[in-house]
Short mmCIF file of C-alpha atoms in Angstrom, two decimals:
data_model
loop_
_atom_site.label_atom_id
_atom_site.label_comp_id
_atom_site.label_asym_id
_atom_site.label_seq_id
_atom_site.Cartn_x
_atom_site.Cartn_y
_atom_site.Cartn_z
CA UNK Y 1 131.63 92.48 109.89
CA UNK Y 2 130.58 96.47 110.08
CA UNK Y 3 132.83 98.77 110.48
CA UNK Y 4 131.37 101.69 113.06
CA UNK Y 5 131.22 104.11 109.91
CA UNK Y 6 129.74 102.08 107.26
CA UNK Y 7 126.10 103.19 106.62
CA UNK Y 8 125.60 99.29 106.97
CA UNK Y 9 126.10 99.72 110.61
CA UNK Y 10 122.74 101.83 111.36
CA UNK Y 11 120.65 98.62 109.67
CA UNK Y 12 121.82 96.34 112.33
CA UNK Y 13 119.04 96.64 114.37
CA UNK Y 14 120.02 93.92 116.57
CA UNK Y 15 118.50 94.25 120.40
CA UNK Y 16 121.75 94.19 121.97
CA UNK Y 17 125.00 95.85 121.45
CA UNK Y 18 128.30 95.03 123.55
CA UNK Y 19 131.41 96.80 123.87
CA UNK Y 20 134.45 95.24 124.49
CA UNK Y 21 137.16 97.58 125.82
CA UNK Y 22 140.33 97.02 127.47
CA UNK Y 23 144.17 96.73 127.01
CA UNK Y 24 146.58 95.59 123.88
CA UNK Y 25 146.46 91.53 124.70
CA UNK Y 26 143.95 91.04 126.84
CA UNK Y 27 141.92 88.73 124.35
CA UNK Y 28 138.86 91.22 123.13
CA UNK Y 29 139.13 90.21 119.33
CA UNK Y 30 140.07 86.60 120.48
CA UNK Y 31 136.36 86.80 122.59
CA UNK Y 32 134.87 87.78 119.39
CA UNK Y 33 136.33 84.92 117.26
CA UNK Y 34 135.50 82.38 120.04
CA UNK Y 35 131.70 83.36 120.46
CA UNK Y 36 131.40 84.26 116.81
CA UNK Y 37 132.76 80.44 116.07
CA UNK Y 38 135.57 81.58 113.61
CA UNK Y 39 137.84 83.90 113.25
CA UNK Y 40 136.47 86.62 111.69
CA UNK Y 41 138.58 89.73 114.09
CA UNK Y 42 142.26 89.81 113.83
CA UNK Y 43 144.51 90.46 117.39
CA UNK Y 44 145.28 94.20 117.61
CA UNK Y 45 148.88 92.08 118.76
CA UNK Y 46 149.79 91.00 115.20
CA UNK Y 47 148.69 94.58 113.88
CA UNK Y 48 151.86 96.59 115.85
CA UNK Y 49 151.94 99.90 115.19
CA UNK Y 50 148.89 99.46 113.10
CA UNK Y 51 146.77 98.11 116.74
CA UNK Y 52 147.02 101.94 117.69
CA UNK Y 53 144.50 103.29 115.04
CA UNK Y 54 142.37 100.22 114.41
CA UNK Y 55 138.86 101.28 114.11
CA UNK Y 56 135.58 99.88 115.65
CA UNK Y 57 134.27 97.08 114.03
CA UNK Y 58 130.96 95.12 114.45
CA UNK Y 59 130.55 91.43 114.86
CA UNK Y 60 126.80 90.08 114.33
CA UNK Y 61 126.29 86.90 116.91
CA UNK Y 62 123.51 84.72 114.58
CA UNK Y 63 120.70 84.05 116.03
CA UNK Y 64 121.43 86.03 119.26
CA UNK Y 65 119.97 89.19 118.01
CA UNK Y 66 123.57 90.39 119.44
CA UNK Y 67 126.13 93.00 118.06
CA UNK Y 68 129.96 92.45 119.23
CA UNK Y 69 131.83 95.68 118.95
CA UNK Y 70 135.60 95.16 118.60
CA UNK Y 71 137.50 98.10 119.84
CA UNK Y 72 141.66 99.07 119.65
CA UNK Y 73 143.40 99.28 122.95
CA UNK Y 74 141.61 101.64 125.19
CA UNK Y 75 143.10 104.85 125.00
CA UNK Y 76 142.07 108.97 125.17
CA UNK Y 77 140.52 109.06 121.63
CA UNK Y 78 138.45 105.73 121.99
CA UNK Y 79 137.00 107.03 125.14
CA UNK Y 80 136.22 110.19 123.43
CA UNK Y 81 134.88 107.73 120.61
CA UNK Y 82 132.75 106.22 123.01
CA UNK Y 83 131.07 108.76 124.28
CA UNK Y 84 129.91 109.70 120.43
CA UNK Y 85 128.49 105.86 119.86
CA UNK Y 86 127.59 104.34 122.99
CA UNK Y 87 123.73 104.66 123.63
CA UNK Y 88 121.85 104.09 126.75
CA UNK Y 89 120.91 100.31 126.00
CA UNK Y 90 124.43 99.10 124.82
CA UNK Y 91 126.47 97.55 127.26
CA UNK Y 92 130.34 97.29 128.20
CA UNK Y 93 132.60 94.46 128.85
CA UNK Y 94 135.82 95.51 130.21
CA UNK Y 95 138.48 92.91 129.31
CA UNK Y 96 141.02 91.91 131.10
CA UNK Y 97 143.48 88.91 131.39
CA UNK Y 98 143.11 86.61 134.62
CA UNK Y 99 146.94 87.18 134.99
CA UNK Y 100 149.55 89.56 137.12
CA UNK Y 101 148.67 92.79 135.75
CA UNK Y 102 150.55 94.54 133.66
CA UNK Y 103 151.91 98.73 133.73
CA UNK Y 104 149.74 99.54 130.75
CA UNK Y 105 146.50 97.17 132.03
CA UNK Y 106 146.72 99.12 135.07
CA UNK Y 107 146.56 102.56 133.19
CA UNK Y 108 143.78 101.24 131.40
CA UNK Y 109 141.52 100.41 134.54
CA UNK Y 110 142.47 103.60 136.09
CA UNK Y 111 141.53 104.83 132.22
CA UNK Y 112 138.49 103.39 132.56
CA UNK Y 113 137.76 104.26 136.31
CA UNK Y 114 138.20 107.83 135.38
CA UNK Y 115 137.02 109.00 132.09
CA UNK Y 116 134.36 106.78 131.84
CA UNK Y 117 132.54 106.90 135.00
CA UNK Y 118 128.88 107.23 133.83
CA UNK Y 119 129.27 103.88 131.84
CA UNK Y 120 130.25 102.06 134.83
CA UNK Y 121 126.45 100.82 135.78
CA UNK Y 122 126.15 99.17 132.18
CA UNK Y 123 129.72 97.40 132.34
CA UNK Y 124 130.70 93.98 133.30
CA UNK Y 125 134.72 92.50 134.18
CA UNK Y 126 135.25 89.64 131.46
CA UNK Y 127 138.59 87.51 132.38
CA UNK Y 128 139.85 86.10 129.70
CA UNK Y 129 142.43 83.42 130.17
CA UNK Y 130 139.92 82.12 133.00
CA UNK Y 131 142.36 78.74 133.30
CA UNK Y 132 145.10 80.70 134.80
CA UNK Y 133 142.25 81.44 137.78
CA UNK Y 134 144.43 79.22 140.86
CA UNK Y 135 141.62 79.37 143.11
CA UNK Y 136 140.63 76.22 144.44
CA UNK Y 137 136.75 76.86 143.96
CA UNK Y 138 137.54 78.90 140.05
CA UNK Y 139 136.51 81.94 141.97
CA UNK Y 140 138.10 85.67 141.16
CA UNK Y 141 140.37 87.31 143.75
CA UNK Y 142 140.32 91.12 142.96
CA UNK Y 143 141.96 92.17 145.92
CA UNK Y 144 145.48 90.71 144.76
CA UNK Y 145 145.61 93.94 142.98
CA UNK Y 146 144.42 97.73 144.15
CA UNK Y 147 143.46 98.79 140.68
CA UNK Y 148 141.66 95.73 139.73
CA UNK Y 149 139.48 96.22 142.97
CA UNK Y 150 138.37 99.32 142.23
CA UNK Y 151 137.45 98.18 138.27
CA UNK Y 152 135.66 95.33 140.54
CA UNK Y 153 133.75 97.46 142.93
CA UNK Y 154 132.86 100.26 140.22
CA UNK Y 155 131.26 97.76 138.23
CA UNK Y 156 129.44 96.51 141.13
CA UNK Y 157 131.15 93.13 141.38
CA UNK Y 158 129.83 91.95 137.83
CA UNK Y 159 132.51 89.81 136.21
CA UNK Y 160 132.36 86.68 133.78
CA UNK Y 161 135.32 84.15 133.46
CA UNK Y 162 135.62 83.52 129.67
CA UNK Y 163 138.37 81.27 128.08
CA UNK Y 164 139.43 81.33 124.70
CA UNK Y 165 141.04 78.11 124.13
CA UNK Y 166 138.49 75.63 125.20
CA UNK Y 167 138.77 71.98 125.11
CA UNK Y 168 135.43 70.90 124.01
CA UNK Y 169 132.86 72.79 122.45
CA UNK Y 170 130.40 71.99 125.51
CA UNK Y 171 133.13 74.57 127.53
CA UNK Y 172 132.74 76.93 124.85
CA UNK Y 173 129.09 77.18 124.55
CA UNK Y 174 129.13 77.51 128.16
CA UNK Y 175 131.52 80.53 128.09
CA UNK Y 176 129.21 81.96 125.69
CA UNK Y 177 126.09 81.51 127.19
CA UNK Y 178 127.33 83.09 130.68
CA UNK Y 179 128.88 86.52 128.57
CA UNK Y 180 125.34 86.82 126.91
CA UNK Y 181 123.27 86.34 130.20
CA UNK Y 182 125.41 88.85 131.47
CA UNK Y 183 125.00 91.13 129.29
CA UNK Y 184 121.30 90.95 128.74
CA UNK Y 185 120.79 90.38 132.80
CA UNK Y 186 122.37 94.37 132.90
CA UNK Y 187 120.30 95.31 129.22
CA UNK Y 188 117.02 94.07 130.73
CA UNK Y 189 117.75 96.01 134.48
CA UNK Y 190 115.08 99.15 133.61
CA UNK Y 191 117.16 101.04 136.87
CA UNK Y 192 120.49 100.63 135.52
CA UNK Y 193 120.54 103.46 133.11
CA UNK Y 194 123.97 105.40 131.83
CA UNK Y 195 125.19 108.43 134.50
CA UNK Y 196 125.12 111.97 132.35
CA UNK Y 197 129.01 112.78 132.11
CA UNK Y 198 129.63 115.57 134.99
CA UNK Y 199 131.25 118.52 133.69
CA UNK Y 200 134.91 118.94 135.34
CA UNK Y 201 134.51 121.51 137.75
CA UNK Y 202 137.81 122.71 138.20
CA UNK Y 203 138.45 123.18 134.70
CA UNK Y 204 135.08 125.28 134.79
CA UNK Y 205 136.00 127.19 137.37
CA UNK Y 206 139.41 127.98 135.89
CA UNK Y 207 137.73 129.29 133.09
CA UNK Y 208 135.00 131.62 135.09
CA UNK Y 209 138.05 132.82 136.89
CA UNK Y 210 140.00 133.89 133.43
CA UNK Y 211 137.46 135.36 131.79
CA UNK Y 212 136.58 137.34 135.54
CA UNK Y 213 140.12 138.85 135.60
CA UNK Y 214 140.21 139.67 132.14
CA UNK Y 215 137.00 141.98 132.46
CA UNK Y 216 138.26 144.10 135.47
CA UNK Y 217 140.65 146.22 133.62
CA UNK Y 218 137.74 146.77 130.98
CA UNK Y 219 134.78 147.26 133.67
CA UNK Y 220 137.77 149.93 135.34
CA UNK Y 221 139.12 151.38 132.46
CA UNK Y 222 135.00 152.28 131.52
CA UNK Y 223 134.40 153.69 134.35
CA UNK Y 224 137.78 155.94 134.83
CA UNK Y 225 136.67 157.39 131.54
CA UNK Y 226 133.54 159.24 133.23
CA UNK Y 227 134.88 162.15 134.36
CA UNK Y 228 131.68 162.34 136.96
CA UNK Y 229 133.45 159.30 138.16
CA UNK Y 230 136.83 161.15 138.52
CA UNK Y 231 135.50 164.13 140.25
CA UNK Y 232 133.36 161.44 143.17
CA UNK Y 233 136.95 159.87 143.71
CA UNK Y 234 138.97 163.35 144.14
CA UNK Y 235 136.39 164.68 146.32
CA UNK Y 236 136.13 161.80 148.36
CA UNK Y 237 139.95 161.25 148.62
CA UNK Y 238 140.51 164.93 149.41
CA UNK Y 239 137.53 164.70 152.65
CA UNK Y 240 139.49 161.33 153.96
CA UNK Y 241 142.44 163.71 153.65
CA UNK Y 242 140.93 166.20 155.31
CA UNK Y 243 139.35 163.93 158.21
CA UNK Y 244 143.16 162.45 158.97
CA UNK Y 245 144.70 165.80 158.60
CA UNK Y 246 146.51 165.35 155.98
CA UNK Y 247 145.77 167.00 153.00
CA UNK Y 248 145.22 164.53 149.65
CA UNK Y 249 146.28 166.71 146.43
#
């Protein structure tokens, strides 16, 4: 395990790095300890208060050449995080239980939807929990839930169905071996590249607006100190005066 600060972390030169983001629960440490084969990550949902300022850490997948980065439940300061470490050939898995949603899942799509827009061509939906899936043909519904649709259709309808308590080992190696196509079917895509963040606009404009109004009463009170400036405005004051017929003084 590395630890996203540990100087160890810039030797892992493996060719692949994954992300796995998502709520408190939804099984991204338990996805590590499945493909890893032990369990090396501990559930943010034994840390408690503690799950809230978990770091990064860094899982190495032997002989995959592949880096699993466990992350704490997505909030403001891991997005903010993310935009510091993520580089243009990582790639995201958004996790996410096959289940009824949940409030704080749903804040963490719309999270997801929002503040990380230009990651959205390198991300992928992993459903964990894949048994709870009641379709007939194991297939994913996202349109049981409005949120989940739009994590489905901003990710381009990329989703794998993982599950972390396999019966055989023949189930698990196939849940691995669809997460890692995945993710090296969207490394290996030379088109998808990451979206430069767009600058908020409004907040831009606010700020051109500020500083705008702020510099009138200095550009005014310049030029009111000219007294060339004074004498143009009485003169032309006292000909409009003149011109309506009544006298400016």
């Amino acid at each position: 395990m590395f630890n996203m600060e540990d100087s160890e972390t810039s030797g892992t030169n493996a060719e692949l790095r994954v992300f796995l983001i998502g709520p408190r629960g939804a099984g991204k440490s338990a996805t590590v300890n499945t493909i890893i084969g032990k369990d090396v990550a501990e559930s943010t949902s034994s840390l408690r208060k503690e799950s809230t300022t978990k770091k990064m850490n860094m899982y190495l997948v032997e002989n995959q050449d592949v880096v699993l980065v466990d992350t704490p439940a997505l909030r403001k300061s891991l997005t903010k995080q993310l935009k510091k470490e993520f580089t243009k050939s990582d790639i995201l898995a958004f996790v996410i239980a096959a289940q009824s949603l949940q409030m704080e899942d749903e804040s963490c799509i719309m999270m997801f939807l929002k503040d990380l827009e230009y990651l959205h061509s390198r991300s992928f939906i992993l459903l964990t929990r894949g048994s709870n899936i009641v379709d007939d043909n194991n297939v994913f519904n996202p349109e049981s839930n409005k949120e989940l649709y739009s994590l489905y259709e901003a990710v381009e309808k990329r989703y794998v169905v993982f599950e972390n308590r396999n019966k055989t080992e023949k189930e698990r190696k196939l849940c691995i071996d669809n997460f890692l196509s995945m993710s090296r079917e969207i490394s290996s895509n030379e088109e998808i590249k990451i979206e430069t963040p767009r600058v908020n606009d409004t907040k831009l404009n606010r700020k051109v607006r500020i500083i705008s109004f702020a510099a009138i009463p200095i550009f005014l009170g310049f030029i009111m100190s000219s007294n060339r400036f004074r004498t143009m405005c009485l003169g032309f004051f006292n000909a409009l005066g003149r011109f309506l017929t009544f006298p400016f003084r």
